[in-house]
Amino acid sequence: MDTLLRLEDLTMHYKTKAGWVQAIDGVSFSLDKGQSLGLVGESGCGKTSIAMSIMRLLPYNAQLVKGRILFGGRNLYALSDEEVRQLRWKEVAMIFQAAMNSLNPVYSVGNQIIEAIVTHEPETGEDEARERVESLFELVGIPKERMDHYPHEYSGGMKQRAVIAMALACNPSLIIADEPTTALDVIVQDKILREIEDIRRKINMSMIYISHDVSVIAEVSDVVGVMYAGKLLELGPADDVFKRPKNPYTYSLMHAYPSILGEKHDLVTIPGEPPNLLDPPTGCRFHPRCDWATKECGETAPLWREITEGHYLACHNPIRTKQGKSCKQQKTAKGGDVIDTSDGN
Amino acid sequence: MTLPTATESKDVILEVCNLSKYYPVNQSFFSGKKALLHAVDNVSFQVNRGEVLGLVGESGCGKTTTGRLIVRLATPTSGRILIENTDVADIKGQGMMEFRQKVQMIFQDPYESLDPRMTIFDIVAEPLNVNGIGTFEEREAQVEEMLNLVGLAPPSAFLFRFPHELSGGQRQRVAIARALVVRPSFVVADEPTSMLDVSIRTGIMKLMAQLREDLGISYLYITHDLAVARYLCDRIAVMYLGQIVELGDSEDIVKKPVHPYTKALISAVPVPDPAIERPIPNIKGGVSKPIDPKPRCRFYDRCPESESSCAEAKNPELRDIGGGHLVACHLL
Ligand SMILES: Nc1ncnc2c1ncn2[C@@H]1O[C@H](COP(=O)(O)OP(=O)(O)OP(=O)(O)O)[C@@H](O)[C@H]1O
Ligand SMILES: Nc1ncnc2c1ncn2[C@@H]1O[C@H](COP(=O)(O)OP(=O)(O)OP(=O)(O)O)[C@@H](O)[C@H]1O
Ligand code: SF4
Ligand SMILES: [Mg+2]
Ligand SMILES: [Mg+2]
């Protein structure tokens, strides 16, 4: 398959009064044309930072320490500002986590999207652009009469849907959707995710979905990547990662979920302190909170390696389960989850 | 974790009676004709002291507007809001100061609601300053404690940053810390944890449940996450196009939904397993239009169970179908 996007050893830090925030550390992965990648991980682990690096929209206090990003074979950080401007929206579009304030308050919502289309596709006339926006509004479930209203007249979820419509407007080859459905009810979310998936298949578009909601990621991703404290810990085919997680952090993320199904059960948090990115733990960044940690984990960082085809992992003590069986859950003294790996499992 | 439940008391802290909010909007750009958008339309409910009432419903159905009316950031077109038996419309002067401490709102959008020029310390300490609570040292200690409780640890790593130097979920936690630091008696929490991963969210849910246990704080908890509502809320109210269509105990709403909209909503909750193909939710297509709605059931156009009589009949009222479970539907 054709590779569309490739991150190689990407490392990016932010300068603050209290020191350098090590937000991305040695992240590598690649994304094929037409593929969808789901990126999950704790709040503050660096998901948006990766997205902004790919968009080349990093703030003034960010510093690219090492690594590179290739888009369609071209090094993004070797392009001129003008070349990047042409890529943005037309080739790579983003649904910002700050959806709600990425709309301009002084223009009607419809006009902003029309404007975006006309700017990036000079050959498209205003009327044609308006028609396209009408059908995009239908797709995201906003009545077209409301195109001429201003952002402050929209609810939170309506603004988010308008931004989704904007990202789809120019048929880009990659959309990065950063928490695209946080303000949407599950019926609207269901409809929009199905529509985006349809479009993705039709025009062979690639997607990166960023979400804290593991269920959403399970429904839309071919490949899932799990981040913790600026590092990728695991990345592989969605089925594999959900059913047979290899990294202990992945495991706890997949199993702590409250559900509307079944009996109410006790909700567990991952015990221990959240990592401080100004001074991240040595060795594996997850080791202070990991039930599987051994002495080695505190000393050396585990290498990022491919364990089976397309399944990458960084961990000194990967979870072993028998092929085809999923893991069993137990409680440890620390209050976290461990997995029964006995062979009879 | 098991969340503590409200102690059995019928001490009503919030009473909302026939609340409506209509916004005049342009019907069409060309005609310039004004029409009325029914954001909240004749809504009534109560919240008991120490209770968490969940408010769920379609995007754009009027949840945030309801919250803004309660904390007096918007004025109702009609209807009344009583907090501790005082009509909030009558609060003035000194009473307003007290009200601003007692009643807090956590806003839906953490990118819009935090002042970009203030440090995290100033943002969280501000309500303490305004209300003259504690000495500077005491405030400092309270802010740090609060940041720790919402998982922004160590506080020293965050105190002197600005909102734009935080991630989305970190901003949300700053907003939560700011609302809870003054120990309010009523909190409108508008999607307060929508950007938080499960572990941190569980921590926040525990914190909110703990504060309600210790201090009797009550919450109106607006959310799209029905699993969270199930775990945190005593009762859930379901809204559709400006109106409450169902209200009952959380477990009843999640396990035995009655209204056709609630049923569709519950069936659309995603499940964390890529192998499961969830069916398309049972609801008719189309979009909900809150502008000058017809006087019949608001859900009629999209209802999969509607009968021809629904088209003719007036808008159904909420009726008790037993045990305080209220439903607004003609078919019951
Ligand atoms: N402009 C900035 N200056 C300094 N630190 C920053 C800046 N932006 C983000 N950070 C820090 O970098 C880390 C990664 O932030 P990022 O926004 O990428 O997280 P995230 O994974 O998207 O989290 P969330 O799910 O909460 O949105 C966080 O610890 C955050 O505090
Ligand atoms: N200032 C305003 N002027 C005109 N219309 C408004 C205004 N504020 C809200 N509305 C409209 O009122 C309706 C209800 O909005 P509200 O923000 O209360 O919805 P919500 O239930 O919070 O939705 P979401 O879940 O998407 O945040 C929407 O149709 C919205 O467009
Ligand atoms: S490397 Fe060690 S600490 Fe890190 S996840 Fe694996 S077992 Fe846990
Ligand atoms: Mg983010
Ligand atoms: Mg809202």
CSV table of C-alpha atoms and ligand atoms in Angstrom, one decimal, chain A residues 247-248 284 286-287 290 292-293 297 302 315-317, ligand 3:
chain,number,residue,atom,x,y,z
A,247,ASN,CA,1.3,-3.2,26.8
A,248,PRO,CA,0.0,-3.0,30.4
A,284,CYS,CA,9.7,3.5,30.7
A,286,PHE,CA,4.8,4.3,32.7
A,287,HIS,CA,6.8,2.4,35.2
A,290,CYS,CA,2.7,-0.2,36.1
A,292,TRP,CA,4.2,-5.2,35.6
A,293,ALA,CA,7.3,-3.1,36.1
A,297,CYS,CA,11.7,-0.7,33.5
A,302,PRO,CA,12.0,0.0,26.1
A,315,CYS,CA,7.6,-2.7,26.7
A,316,HIS,CA,10.0,-4.8,28.6
A,317,ASN,CA,7.4,-7.2,29.9
C,3,SF4,S1,8.1,-1.4,30.0
C,3,SF4,FE1,7.8,-2.1,32.1
C,3,SF4,S2,6.8,-0.3,33.1
C,3,SF4,FE2,6.7,0.0,30.9
C,3,SF4,S3,4.7,-0.9,30.4
C,3,SF4,FE3,6.1,-2.5,30.1
C,3,SF4,S4,6.2,-3.6,32.0
C,3,SF4,FE4,5.2,-1.7,32.4
